[in-house]
CSV table of C-alpha atoms and ligand atoms in Angstrom, one decimal:
chain,number,residue,atom,x,y,z
A,232,MET,CA,11.1,0.6,-4.1
A,233,GLU,CA,9.1,-1.4,-1.7
A,234,TYR,CA,9.1,-4.2,-4.2
A,235,GLU,CA,12.8,-3.8,-4.5
A,236,SER,CA,13.4,-4.0,-0.8
A,237,TYR,CA,11.0,-7.0,-0.6
A,238,TYR,CA,13.0,-8.7,-3.3
A,239,PHE,CA,16.2,-7.9,-1.5
A,240,VAL,CA,15.0,-9.4,1.7
A,241,LYS,CA,13.8,-12.5,0.0
A,242,PHE,CA,16.7,-13.1,-2.4
A,243,GLN,CA,19.5,-11.1,-0.9
A,244,LYS,CA,20.0,-9.2,-4.2
A,245,TYR,CA,18.2,-6.4,-6.0
A,246,PRO,CA,15.9,-7.2,-8.9
A,247,LYS,CA,16.9,-6.1,-12.3
A,248,ILE,CA,14.3,-3.8,-13.7
A,249,THR,CA,13.9,-3.0,-17.3
A,250,LYS,CA,11.2,-1.8,-19.6
A,251,LYS,CA,10.1,-3.8,-22.6
A,252,VAL,CA,10.9,-1.9,-25.7
A,253,LEU,CA,9.2,-1.7,-29.1
A,254,GLU,CA,9.0,-4.8,-31.3
A,255,THR,CA,11.9,-3.9,-33.5
A,256,GLU,CA,14.2,-3.1,-30.6
A,257,ASP,CA,13.0,-6.3,-29.0
A,258,LYS,CA,14.2,-8.2,-32.0
A,259,GLN,CA,17.6,-6.5,-31.9
A,260,LEU,CA,17.9,-7.4,-28.3
A,261,ARG,CA,17.2,-11.0,-29.0
A,262,SER,CA,19.6,-11.1,-31.9
A,263,GLY,CA,22.2,-9.6,-29.7
A,264,GLY,CA,22.4,-13.0,-28.1
A,265,ARG,CA,20.5,-12.3,-25.0
A,266,THR,CA,17.3,-14.3,-24.7
A,267,ARG,CA,15.0,-13.3,-22.0
A,268,ARG,CA,14.0,-16.0,-19.7
A,269,THR,CA,11.2,-15.8,-17.3
A,270,ALA,CA,11.3,-17.8,-14.1
A,271,THR,CA,9.5,-21.0,-13.6
A,272,SER,CA,6.8,-19.9,-11.2
A,273,SER,CA,3.2,-19.9,-12.3
A,274,GLN,CA,3.4,-16.1,-12.1
A,275,ASN,CA,6.7,-14.8,-12.9
A,276,VAL,CA,8.8,-11.7,-13.2
A,277,PRO,CA,10.7,-11.2,-16.4
A,278,ARG,CA,14.4,-11.1,-16.7
A,279,VAL,CA,15.4,-7.5,-17.3
A,280,LYS,CA,18.4,-5.5,-18.2
A,281,LYS,CA,19.9,-2.6,-16.6
A,282,GLN,CA,20.5,-0.5,-19.7
A,283,THR,CA,16.9,-0.4,-20.8
A,284,VAL,CA,15.5,1.2,-17.7
A,285,GLN,CA,13.6,4.3,-18.8
A,286,GLN,CA,11.2,5.0,-16.1
A,287,PRO,CA,12.8,6.1,-12.9
A,288,VAL,CA,11.1,4.2,-10.1
A,289,SER,CA,11.7,6.9,-7.5
A,290,LYS,CA,9.8,9.4,-9.5
A,291,THR,CA,6.8,7.2,-9.9
A,292,SER,CA,6.6,6.5,-6.2
A,293,SER,CA,7.1,10.1,-5.1
A,294,GLY,CA,3.4,10.7,-4.6
A,295,SER,CA,2.9,7.8,-2.3
A,296,THR,CA,3.5,7.5,1.4
A,297,ALA,CA,6.1,4.8,0.9
A,298,LYS,CA,9.5,5.5,2.5
A,299,PRO,CA,12.1,5.0,-0.2
A,300,LYS,CA,14.8,2.7,1.0
A,301,SER,CA,17.3,3.0,-1.8
A,302,SER,CA,18.0,5.1,-4.8
A,303,THR,CA,17.1,4.4,-8.4
A,304,LYS,CA,20.8,3.9,-9.0
A,305,GLU,CA,20.8,1.1,-6.4
A,306,SER,CA,17.8,-0.4,-7.9
A,307,THR,CA,19.6,-1.3,-11.1
A,308,ARG,CA,23.1,-1.9,-9.9
A,309,GLN,CA,22.9,-5.6,-9.6
A,310,ASN,CA,22.8,-7.6,-12.8
A,311,SER,CA,23.1,-11.2,-11.9
A,312,ASP,CA,21.6,-13.7,-14.2
A,313,GLY,CA,20.4,-16.2,-11.6
A,314,ALA,CA,17.1,-18.0,-12.2
A,315,ASP,CA,15.2,-16.2,-9.5
A,316,THR,CA,11.6,-17.1,-9.0
A,317,LEU,CA,9.1,-15.0,-7.2
A,318,ASP,CA,5.6,-16.0,-6.2
A,319,GLN,CA,3.8,-12.8,-6.8
A,320,SER,CA,1.0,-13.9,-4.6
A,321,ASN,CA,3.4,-13.3,-1.7
A,322,PHE,CA,3.5,-9.7,-2.5
A,323,GLY,CA,0.1,-9.2,-4.0
A,324,LEU,CA,1.5,-7.4,-7.0
A,325,THR,CA,-0.2,-7.3,-10.3
A,326,ILE,CA,2.4,-6.8,-12.9
A,327,SER,CA,0.8,-6.3,-16.2
A,328,GLY,CA,2.2,-7.8,-19.4
A,329,ILE,CA,4.1,-10.6,-17.8
A,330,SER,CA,4.0,-13.8,-19.6
A,331,LYS,CA,3.2,-17.1,-18.1
A,332,THR,CA,5.6,-20.0,-18.2
A,333,GLY,CA,5.6,-22.7,-20.7
A,334,GLY,CA,6.4,-23.0,-24.4
A,335,ASP,CA,7.0,-19.9,-26.3
A,336,SER,CA,5.3,-17.8,-23.7
A,337,SER,CA,8.6,-17.8,-21.8
A,338,HIS,CA,9.3,-14.6,-23.7
A,339,PRO,CA,7.3,-11.6,-23.0
A,340,ARG,CA,4.7,-11.0,-25.7
A,341,LYS,CA,5.4,-8.4,-28.3
A,342,GLY,CA,4.7,-4.9,-27.3
A,343,GLN,CA,4.2,-5.7,-23.7
A,344,ILE,CA,5.6,-3.4,-21.1
A,345,ILE,CA,6.0,-3.7,-17.4
A,346,ASP,CA,3.7,-1.2,-15.8
A,347,PHE,CA,6.0,0.1,-13.1
A,348,HIS,CA,3.5,2.7,-12.1
A,349,LYS,CA,0.8,0.2,-11.4
A,350,MET,CA,3.3,-2.0,-9.7
A,351,ILE,CA,4.2,0.6,-7.2
A,352,GLN,CA,0.7,1.8,-6.8
A,353,ASP,CA,-0.3,-1.8,-6.0
A,354,ALA,CA,2.5,-2.0,-3.5
A,355,VAL,CA,1.2,0.9,-1.6
A,356,ARG,CA,-2.4,0.6,-2.5
A,357,VAL,CA,-5.2,1.0,0.0
A,358,PRO,CA,-6.9,-2.4,0.5
A,359,PRO,CA,-10.7,-2.6,0.6
A,360,ASP,CA,-11.0,-1.9,4.3
A,361,GLY,CA,-9.4,1.4,3.8
A,362,ILE,CA,-6.1,1.1,5.7
A,363,PRO,CA,-3.1,1.6,3.5
A,364,LEU,CA,-0.6,-1.2,3.9
A,365,ASN,CA,2.1,1.1,4.9
A,366,SER,CA,-0.1,3.2,7.1
A,367,LEU,CA,2.0,2.1,10.1
A,368,ASN,CA,4.9,4.2,8.9
A,369,SER,CA,3.1,7.1,7.4
A,370,ASP,CA,3.0,9.1,10.5
A,371,PRO,CA,4.6,12.4,10.0
A,372,ASP,CA,5.8,12.9,13.6
A,373,PRO,CA,9.6,12.4,13.3
A,374,SER,CA,9.9,11.7,17.1
A,375,GLU,CA,7.9,8.5,16.7
A,376,ARG,CA,9.5,5.2,15.9
A,377,LEU,CA,8.9,4.5,12.2
A,378,LEU,CA,7.8,1.0,11.4
A,379,LYS,CA,9.0,-0.8,8.4
A,380,PRO,CA,6.5,-1.0,5.6
A,381,LEU,CA,4.2,-3.9,6.0
A,382,SER,CA,4.3,-4.6,2.3
A,383,ALA,CA,7.9,-5.9,2.6
A,384,PHE,CA,6.7,-8.4,5.2
A,385,ILE,CA,8.2,-11.7,4.1
A,386,GLY,CA,6.1,-14.7,3.1
A,387,MET,CA,2.8,-12.9,3.1
A,388,THR,CA,0.2,-14.6,1.0
A,389,GLY,CA,-3.1,-13.0,0.3
A,390,GLU,CA,-4.7,-14.5,3.4
A,391,MET,CA,-1.8,-13.8,5.7
A,392,ARG,CA,-1.7,-10.3,4.4
A,393,GLU,CA,-5.4,-9.9,5.3
A,394,LEU,CA,-4.7,-11.2,8.8
A,395,ALA,CA,-1.6,-8.9,9.1
A,396,MET,CA,-4.0,-6.0,8.4
A,397,VAL,CA,-6.2,-7.2,11.2
A,398,VAL,CA,-3.2,-7.3,13.5
A,399,SER,CA,-2.1,-3.8,12.5
A,400,LYS,CA,-5.6,-2.4,12.9
A,401,ASP,CA,-7.0,-4.0,16.0
A,402,ILE,CA,-4.0,-5.4,17.8
A,403,TYR,CA,-1.0,-3.1,17.2
A,404,LEU,CA,-1.2,-0.2,19.5
A,405,HIS,CA,0.2,3.0,18.1
A,406,LYS,CA,1.5,4.8,21.1
A,407,PRO,CA,0.7,3.4,24.6
A,408,ASN,CA,2.2,6.5,26.2
A,409,VAL,CA,2.3,5.2,29.8
A,410,LYS,CA,5.3,6.2,31.9
A,411,TRP,CA,6.6,4.4,35.0
A,412,ASP,CA,5.6,7.4,37.0
A,413,ASP,CA,2.0,7.2,35.8
A,414,ILE,CA,1.7,3.9,37.7
A,415,ILE,CA,1.1,4.5,41.4
A,416,GLY,CA,2.6,2.1,43.9
A,417,LEU,CA,3.5,-1.4,42.7
A,418,ASP,CA,7.1,-0.8,43.4
A,419,THR,CA,8.1,-4.4,43.5
A,420,ALA,CA,6.2,-5.3,40.4
A,421,LYS,CA,7.8,-2.4,38.6
A,422,ARG,CA,11.2,-3.4,39.6
A,423,LEU,CA,10.7,-7.1,38.6
A,424,VAL,CA,9.3,-6.1,35.2
A,425,LYS,CA,12.2,-3.8,34.6
A,426,GLU,CA,14.7,-6.5,35.5
A,427,ALA,CA,12.9,-9.0,33.3
A,428,VAL,CA,12.2,-7.0,30.2
A,429,VAL,CA,13.5,-3.5,30.3
A,430,TYR,CA,17.1,-4.0,31.2
A,431,PRO,CA,17.7,-6.9,28.7
A,432,ILE,CA,16.6,-4.5,25.9
A,433,LYS,CA,18.7,-1.6,27.3
A,434,TYR,CA,21.8,-3.6,28.2
A,435,PRO,CA,21.7,-6.7,26.0
A,436,GLU,CA,25.4,-7.4,26.6
A,437,LEU,CA,24.7,-8.2,30.2
A,438,PHE,CA,22.0,-10.7,29.5
A,439,THR,CA,23.7,-13.6,27.9
A,440,GLY,CA,24.2,-17.2,28.8
A,441,ILE,CA,22.5,-18.0,32.1
A,442,LEU,CA,21.2,-14.5,32.3
A,443,SER,CA,19.5,-14.6,28.9
A,444,PRO,CA,16.3,-12.7,29.1
A,445,TRP,CA,13.0,-14.2,30.0
A,446,LYS,CA,10.8,-14.6,27.0
A,447,GLY,CA,7.5,-15.0,28.8
A,448,LEU,CA,6.3,-13.1,31.8
A,449,LEU,CA,3.0,-13.5,33.6
A,450,LEU,CA,1.4,-10.6,35.5
A,451,TYR,CA,-1.3,-11.9,37.7
A,452,GLY,CA,-3.5,-10.4,40.3
A,453,PRO,CA,-7.0,-8.9,40.9
A,454,PRO,CA,-8.6,-7.0,38.0
A,455,GLY,CA,-7.9,-3.3,37.7
A,456,THR,CA,-4.6,-3.3,39.6
A,457,GLY,CA,-2.4,-2.0,36.7
A,458,LYS,CA,-1.3,-5.0,34.8
A,459,THR,CA,-2.1,-3.5,31.5
A,460,LEU,CA,-0.5,-0.2,32.6
A,461,LEU,CA,2.7,-2.1,33.4
A,462,ALA,CA,2.8,-3.7,30.0
A,463,LYS,CA,2.2,-0.4,28.3
A,464,ALA,CA,4.9,1.2,30.3
A,465,VAL,CA,7.3,-1.4,29.1
A,466,ALA,CA,6.4,-0.7,25.5
A,467,THR,CA,6.6,3.1,26.0
A,468,GLU,CA,9.8,3.2,28.0
A,469,CYS,CA,11.6,0.7,25.8
A,470,ASN,CA,10.1,2.0,22.6
A,471,THR,CA,9.1,-1.4,21.5
A,472,THR,CA,6.3,-2.2,19.1
A,473,PHE,CA,3.3,-3.0,21.2
A,474,PHE,CA,0.8,-5.7,20.3
A,475,ASN,CA,-2.2,-5.9,22.6
A,476,ILE,CA,-4.2,-9.0,22.1
A,477,SER,CA,-7.1,-10.1,24.3
A,478,ALA,CA,-9.4,-13.0,24.4
A,479,SER,CA,-12.2,-10.8,23.2
A,480,THR,CA,-10.3,-9.8,20.1
A,481,ILE,CA,-9.6,-13.3,19.2
A,482,VAL,CA,-13.0,-14.7,20.1
A,483,SER,CA,-15.2,-12.0,18.7
A,484,LYS,CA,-13.8,-11.9,15.2
A,485,TRP,CA,-11.4,-14.6,14.5
A,486,ARG,CA,-12.6,-17.7,16.1
A,487,GLY,CA,-12.2,-19.8,13.0
A,488,ASP,CA,-8.9,-18.2,12.0
A,489,SER,CA,-7.5,-17.6,15.4
A,490,GLU,CA,-4.5,-19.9,15.1
A,491,LYS,CA,-3.5,-18.2,11.9
A,492,LEU,CA,-4.0,-14.8,13.6
A,493,VAL,CA,-1.6,-15.9,16.3
A,494,ARG,CA,1.0,-17.0,13.8
A,495,VAL,CA,0.8,-13.7,11.9
A,496,LEU,CA,0.9,-11.8,15.2
A,497,PHE,CA,4.2,-13.5,16.2
A,498,GLU,CA,5.6,-13.1,12.7
A,499,LEU,CA,4.8,-9.4,12.7
A,500,ALA,CA,6.3,-9.0,16.2
A,501,ARG,CA,9.5,-10.6,15.0
A,502,TYR,CA,9.5,-8.4,11.9
A,503,HIS,CA,9.0,-5.2,14.0
A,504,ALA,CA,11.3,-6.3,16.8
A,505,PRO,CA,12.0,-5.3,19.5
A,506,SER,CA,8.4,-6.0,20.3
A,507,THR,CA,6.1,-6.6,23.2
A,508,ILE,CA,3.1,-8.9,22.8
A,509,PHE,CA,0.6,-8.4,25.5
A,510,LEU,CA,-1.8,-11.2,26.0
A,511,ASP,CA,-4.6,-9.9,28.1
A,512,GLU,CA,-7.3,-12.1,29.9
A,513,LEU,CA,-5.0,-15.0,29.3
A,514,GLU,CA,-7.2,-17.4,31.3
A,515,SER,CA,-10.0,-17.0,28.7
A,516,VAL,CA,-7.7,-18.0,25.9
A,517,MET,CA,-5.5,-20.5,27.7
A,518,SER,CA,-7.7,-22.2,30.3
A,519,GLN,CA,-6.7,-25.7,31.1
A,520,ARG,CA,-7.2,-27.7,28.0
A,521,GLY,CA,-10.1,-30.1,27.9
A,522,THR,CA,-11.8,-28.6,30.9
A,523,ALA,CA,-14.5,-26.6,29.0
A,524,PRO,CA,-17.9,-28.0,29.5
A,525,GLY,CA,-19.1,-30.1,26.5
A,526,GLY,CA,-15.6,-30.6,25.3
A,527,GLU,CA,-13.3,-28.1,23.7
A,528,HIS,CA,-13.9,-26.4,20.4
A,529,GLU,CA,-11.5,-27.6,17.8
A,530,GLY,CA,-10.5,-24.1,16.7
A,531,SER,CA,-9.7,-23.1,20.2
A,532,ARG,CA,-7.6,-26.2,20.8
A,533,ARG,CA,-5.6,-25.4,17.6
A,534,MET,CA,-5.2,-21.8,18.6
A,535,LYS,CA,-3.8,-22.8,22.0
A,536,THR,CA,-1.4,-25.2,20.4
A,537,GLU,CA,-0.2,-22.5,18.0
A,538,LEU,CA,0.3,-20.1,20.9
A,539,LEU,CA,2.5,-22.7,22.6
A,540,VAL,CA,4.4,-23.4,19.4
A,541,GLN,CA,5.1,-19.8,18.9
A,542,MET,CA,6.2,-19.3,22.5
A,543,ASP,CA,8.7,-22.2,22.0
A,544,GLY,CA,9.9,-20.6,18.8
A,545,LEU,CA,10.6,-17.4,20.7
A,546,ALA,CA,12.4,-19.2,23.5
A,547,ARG,CA,14.8,-20.8,21.0
A,548,SER,CA,15.5,-17.6,19.1
A,549,ASP,CA,17.4,-14.4,19.9
A,550,ASP,CA,14.7,-12.2,18.7
A,551,LEU,CA,13.8,-9.4,21.0
A,552,VAL,CA,10.2,-10.3,21.3
A,553,PHE,CA,8.7,-10.5,24.8
A,554,VAL,CA,5.4,-12.0,25.7
A,555,LEU,CA,3.7,-10.3,28.6
A,556,ALA,CA,0.6,-12.1,29.7
A,557,ALA,CA,-2.0,-10.9,32.2
A,558,SER,CA,-4.4,-13.0,34.1
A,559,ASN,CA,-6.9,-12.4,36.9
A,560,LEU,CA,-7.3,-16.1,37.5
A,561,PRO,CA,-3.9,-17.7,37.2
A,562,TRP,CA,-5.0,-21.0,38.8
A,563,GLU,CA,-7.1,-21.6,35.7
A,564,LEU,CA,-4.2,-21.4,33.3
A,565,ASP,CA,-3.1,-24.2,31.2
A,566,ARG,CA,0.0,-25.9,32.7
A,567,ALA,CA,1.9,-26.0,29.5
A,568,MET,CA,1.4,-22.3,29.0
A,569,LEU,CA,2.4,-21.6,32.6
A,570,ARG,CA,5.7,-23.4,32.0
A,571,ARG,CA,6.5,-21.1,29.1
A,572,LEU,CA,5.7,-18.0,31.2
A,573,GLU,CA,8.8,-18.5,33.3
A,574,LYS,CA,8.6,-15.3,35.2
A,575,ARG,CA,5.5,-14.6,37.3
A,576,ILE,CA,4.8,-11.4,39.0
A,577,LEU,CA,2.0,-10.6,41.4
A,578,VAL,CA,0.3,-7.3,40.8
A,579,ASP,CA,-1.5,-6.9,44.0
A,580,LEU,CA,-4.2,-4.5,45.3
A,581,PRO,CA,-2.8,-1.1,46.2
A,582,SER,CA,-1.3,-0.6,49.6
A,583,GLU,CA,-2.8,2.1,51.9
A,584,GLU,CA,-0.1,4.5,50.9
A,585,ALA,CA,-0.7,3.8,47.2
A,586,ARG,CA,-4.4,4.4,47.8
A,587,ARG,CA,-3.7,7.7,49.4
A,588,VAL,CA,-1.6,8.8,46.5
A,589,MET,CA,-4.2,7.7,44.0
A,590,ILE,CA,-7.0,9.6,45.7
A,591,GLN,CA,-4.8,12.7,45.9
A,592,HIS,CA,-3.9,12.2,42.3
A,593,TRP,CA,-7.5,11.9,41.0
A,594,LEU,CA,-9.0,14.4,43.5
A,595,PRO,CA,-6.4,17.0,44.3
A,596,PRO,CA,-7.5,20.0,46.4
A,597,LEU,CA,-8.0,22.1,43.3
A,598,SER,CA,-8.4,20.9,39.7
A,599,LYS,CA,-9.7,22.5,36.6
A,600,SER,CA,-11.5,20.6,33.9
A,601,GLY,CA,-13.0,22.2,30.8
A,602,GLY,CA,-12.9,25.6,32.5
A,603,VAL,CA,-14.7,24.4,35.6
A,604,GLU,CA,-13.0,24.5,38.9
A,605,LEU,CA,-13.3,21.5,41.2
A,606,ARG,CA,-12.4,21.9,44.8
A,607,THR,CA,-12.0,19.2,47.4
A,608,GLU,CA,-11.5,19.1,51.1
A,609,LEU,CA,-10.6,15.5,51.8
A,610,ASP,CA,-8.9,13.7,54.6
A,611,TYR,CA,-6.7,11.6,52.4
A,612,SER,CA,-5.4,9.4,55.2
A,613,LEU,CA,-8.8,8.5,56.5
A,614,LEU,CA,-10.1,7.7,53.0
A,615,SER,CA,-7.1,5.5,52.2
A,616,GLN,CA,-7.9,3.5,55.3
A,617,GLU,CA,-11.5,3.2,54.3
A,618,THR,CA,-10.8,1.9,50.8
A,619,SER,CA,-8.9,-1.2,51.9
A,620,GLY,CA,-9.5,-3.9,49.3
A,621,TYR,CA,-10.3,-1.5,46.5
A,622,SER,CA,-8.3,-1.9,43.3
A,623,GLY,CA,-6.8,1.0,41.4
A,624,SER,CA,-9.6,1.1,39.0
A,625,ASP,CA,-12.2,0.8,41.8
A,626,ILE,CA,-10.6,3.9,43.5
A,627,LYS,CA,-10.6,5.8,40.2
A,628,LEU,CA,-14.3,5.0,39.8
A,629,VAL,CA,-15.1,6.2,43.4
A,630,CYS,CA,-13.2,9.4,42.7
A,631,LYS,CA,-15.1,9.9,39.5
A,632,GLU,CA,-18.4,9.3,41.2
A,633,ALA,CA,-17.5,11.7,44.1
A,634,ALA,CA,-16.5,14.4,41.5
A,635,MET,CA,-19.8,13.8,39.8
A,636,ARG,CA,-21.9,14.8,42.8
A,637,PRO,CA,-21.4,18.5,42.8
A,638,VAL,CA,-21.6,18.6,39.1
A,639,ARG,CA,-24.9,16.7,39.2
A,640,LYS,CA,-26.3,19.4,41.5
A,641,ILE,CA,-25.9,22.1,38.8
A,642,PHE,CA,-27.5,20.1,36.0
A,643,ASP,CA,-30.8,21.6,36.8
A,644,ALA,CA,-29.5,25.0,36.7
A,645,LEU,CA,-27.8,24.3,33.5
A,646,GLU,CA,-30.8,22.8,31.9
A,647,ASN,CA,-33.0,25.7,32.8
A,648,HIS,CA,-30.6,28.4,31.9
A,649,GLN,CA,-31.6,30.5,28.9
A,650,PRO,CA,-28.9,31.4,26.4
A,651,GLY,CA,-27.8,35.0,27.1
A,652,ASN,CA,-29.3,35.1,30.5
A,653,SER,CA,-26.7,33.5,32.6
A,654,ASN,CA,-23.1,32.4,32.3
A,655,LEU,CA,-21.5,29.0,33.1
A,656,ALA,CA,-18.7,30.7,34.9
A,657,MET,CA,-21.1,32.1,37.4
A,658,ILE,CA,-22.1,28.7,38.6
A,659,GLN,CA,-20.1,27.7,41.6
A,660,LEU,CA,-19.5,23.9,42.1
A,661,ASP,CA,-19.8,22.6,45.7
A,662,THR,CA,-16.6,21.4,47.3
A,663,ILE,CA,-16.2,17.7,47.5
A,664,THR,CA,-16.0,16.6,51.1
A,665,THR,CA,-14.7,13.6,53.0
A,666,ALA,CA,-18.4,12.8,53.8
A,667,ASP,CA,-19.3,12.8,50.1
A,668,PHE,CA,-16.4,10.4,49.4
A,669,LEU,CA,-17.4,8.1,52.3
A,670,ASP,CA,-20.9,8.0,51.0
A,671,VAL,CA,-19.8,6.9,47.6
A,672,ILE,CA,-17.7,4.1,49.1
A,673,THR,CA,-20.7,2.7,50.9
A,674,HIS,CA,-22.4,2.4,47.5
A,675,THR,CA,-19.4,1.1,45.5
A,676,LYS,CA,-18.0,-2.2,46.6
A,677,PRO,CA,-14.5,-3.4,45.8
A,678,SER,CA,-14.6,-5.8,42.9
A,679,ALA,CA,-12.0,-8.4,44.0
A,680,LYS,CA,-11.7,-8.3,47.8
A,681,ASN,CA,-12.2,-11.9,48.8
A,682,LEU,CA,-9.7,-13.4,46.3
A,683,SER,CA,-6.6,-12.0,47.9
A,684,GLN,CA,-5.9,-15.2,49.9
A,685,LYS,CA,-6.1,-17.2,46.8
A,686,TYR,CA,-3.5,-15.0,45.0
A,687,THR,CA,-1.0,-15.2,47.8
A,688,ALA,CA,-1.5,-19.0,48.0
A,689,TRP,CA,-0.9,-19.3,44.3
A,690,GLN,CA,2.1,-16.9,44.6
A,691,ARG,CA,3.7,-19.2,47.3
A,692,GLU,CA,3.3,-22.2,45.0
A,693,PHE,CA,4.2,-20.7,41.6
A,694,GLU,CA,6.1,-17.5,41.8
A,695,SER,CA,9.7,-18.0,41.0
A,696,VAL,CA,11.3,-15.2,43.1
B,955,LIG,P1,-5.7,-4.7,34.9
B,955,LIG,O1,-4.8,-5.1,36.0
B,955,LIG,O2,-7.0,-5.3,34.9
B,955,LIG,O3,-5.0,-4.8,33.6
B,955,LIG,P2,-5.5,-1.9,34.2
B,955,LIG,O4,-4.0,-1.8,34.2
B,955,LIG,O5,-6.2,-1.9,32.9
B,955,LIG,O6,-5.9,-3.1,35.1
B,955,LIG,O7,-6.1,-0.7,35.1
B,955,LIG,C1,-7.3,-0.1,34.9
B,955,LIG,C2,-7.4,1.3,35.2
B,955,LIG,O8,-7.2,1.5,36.6
B,955,LIG,C3,-6.2,2.0,34.6
B,955,LIG,O9,-6.4,2.6,33.4
B,955,LIG,C4,-5.9,3.1,35.6
B,955,LIG,O10,-6.6,4.3,35.3
B,955,LIG,C5,-6.3,2.6,36.9
B,955,LIG,N1,-5.2,2.0,37.7
B,955,LIG,C6,-5.2,0.8,38.2
B,955,LIG,N2,-4.1,0.6,38.9
B,955,LIG,C7,-3.4,1.7,38.9
B,955,LIG,C8,-2.1,2.2,39.4
B,955,LIG,N3,-1.4,1.4,40.2
B,955,LIG,N4,-1.7,3.4,39.1
B,955,LIG,C9,-2.5,4.2,38.4
B,955,LIG,N5,-3.6,3.9,37.9
B,955,LIG,C10,-4.1,2.7,38.1
């Protein structure tokens, strides 16, 4: 059935599926005036006739995880005689018993049958790296958005298919699960992101003509301030397919093939639209071209060009695919890339109020983790003043470290305790105090304090609001 839907997408009609019959019946068929023709591709599918279908396709595929898209009846309802060609390499199917073109071999050889079972098994087969092609939609949770089977992905040659697997495995993020309320502070950034991406998806009729949605959005600011969280919230709240690609993914594994990877990524995003592509650490991928010491790597230059080409393609299309990029160093970005990221949003360090909420969130007066009670006595207002310049992730780190202190004290007791002698529940953890927290602060410096001037200067020059 996957083959059938692939065929339908590619040729706008259903394939005719028949089974090759025995030699004598074959002769009768031919003498009946209908000569089978195969198509003129180097690997072809045979012409087939409705009446001879004997093996119900739906039955064969029932053991697989494929989502049937149409009934067996539908699969045979069209009977056009057009000279369709199909490059099997696009689909990776091995159909046994199919003749090659040329000479007499344009007829199937005697006694050959189409192995439907194998065909369907191949369509849903598990590739060597162990991820079934349609693993993306095999999740049994009905509340989740089901993705179309990857095997119906158009124009997928063997190599592209492999890259599509990489994208699905390393880059496609199953369920980001970040809500707007999980992001503390950042009210302006949240509002701007909603206006730029969320509302166009929710109310597309409003966003036409001059209001047509932005296709590229840049979130910039100090590291650890919630840029990734914002992108994930977009994907969660809009229920879009989320592709998270960072420089490290590209560089570590796919340096040579990175431009193809980019192409496949955008293809897949269009295929699974509405989608969000999140390009993290953009400055590492799209630094100003030609500035790398010792000249730029050819592969990297090609990849940058491909990224620009794909972004242009998006800008011209109506596909609901949004590119969200994040950068800690926006001034290092390539100008051509910057032009395509029309909307730029500063995700700044948390305000004093946001810091207070964060500390309270991560270190509430009483929390329980793993059956252990953690108590705090903190002057949240004082601590929020003292953490000026700290990013969200810095504050989280400080909270973690502060919470670790009383736990550390009981390690000795735990290590010495004999099984049966004492009980974990008997051990009382010390309360975390304001002094503990302040002590941690003196040992943990903020990671991006002195860049804030630079961000605001860049904002004045480049932000479009
Ligand atoms: P970046 O801006 O570098 O993409 P992230 O969004 O990855 O930063 O944030 C890193 C971590 O810091 C998050 O996983 C989260 O735990 C914490 N954090 C940072 N900013 C916030 C925020 N505004 N609200 C809640 N958590 C935050």
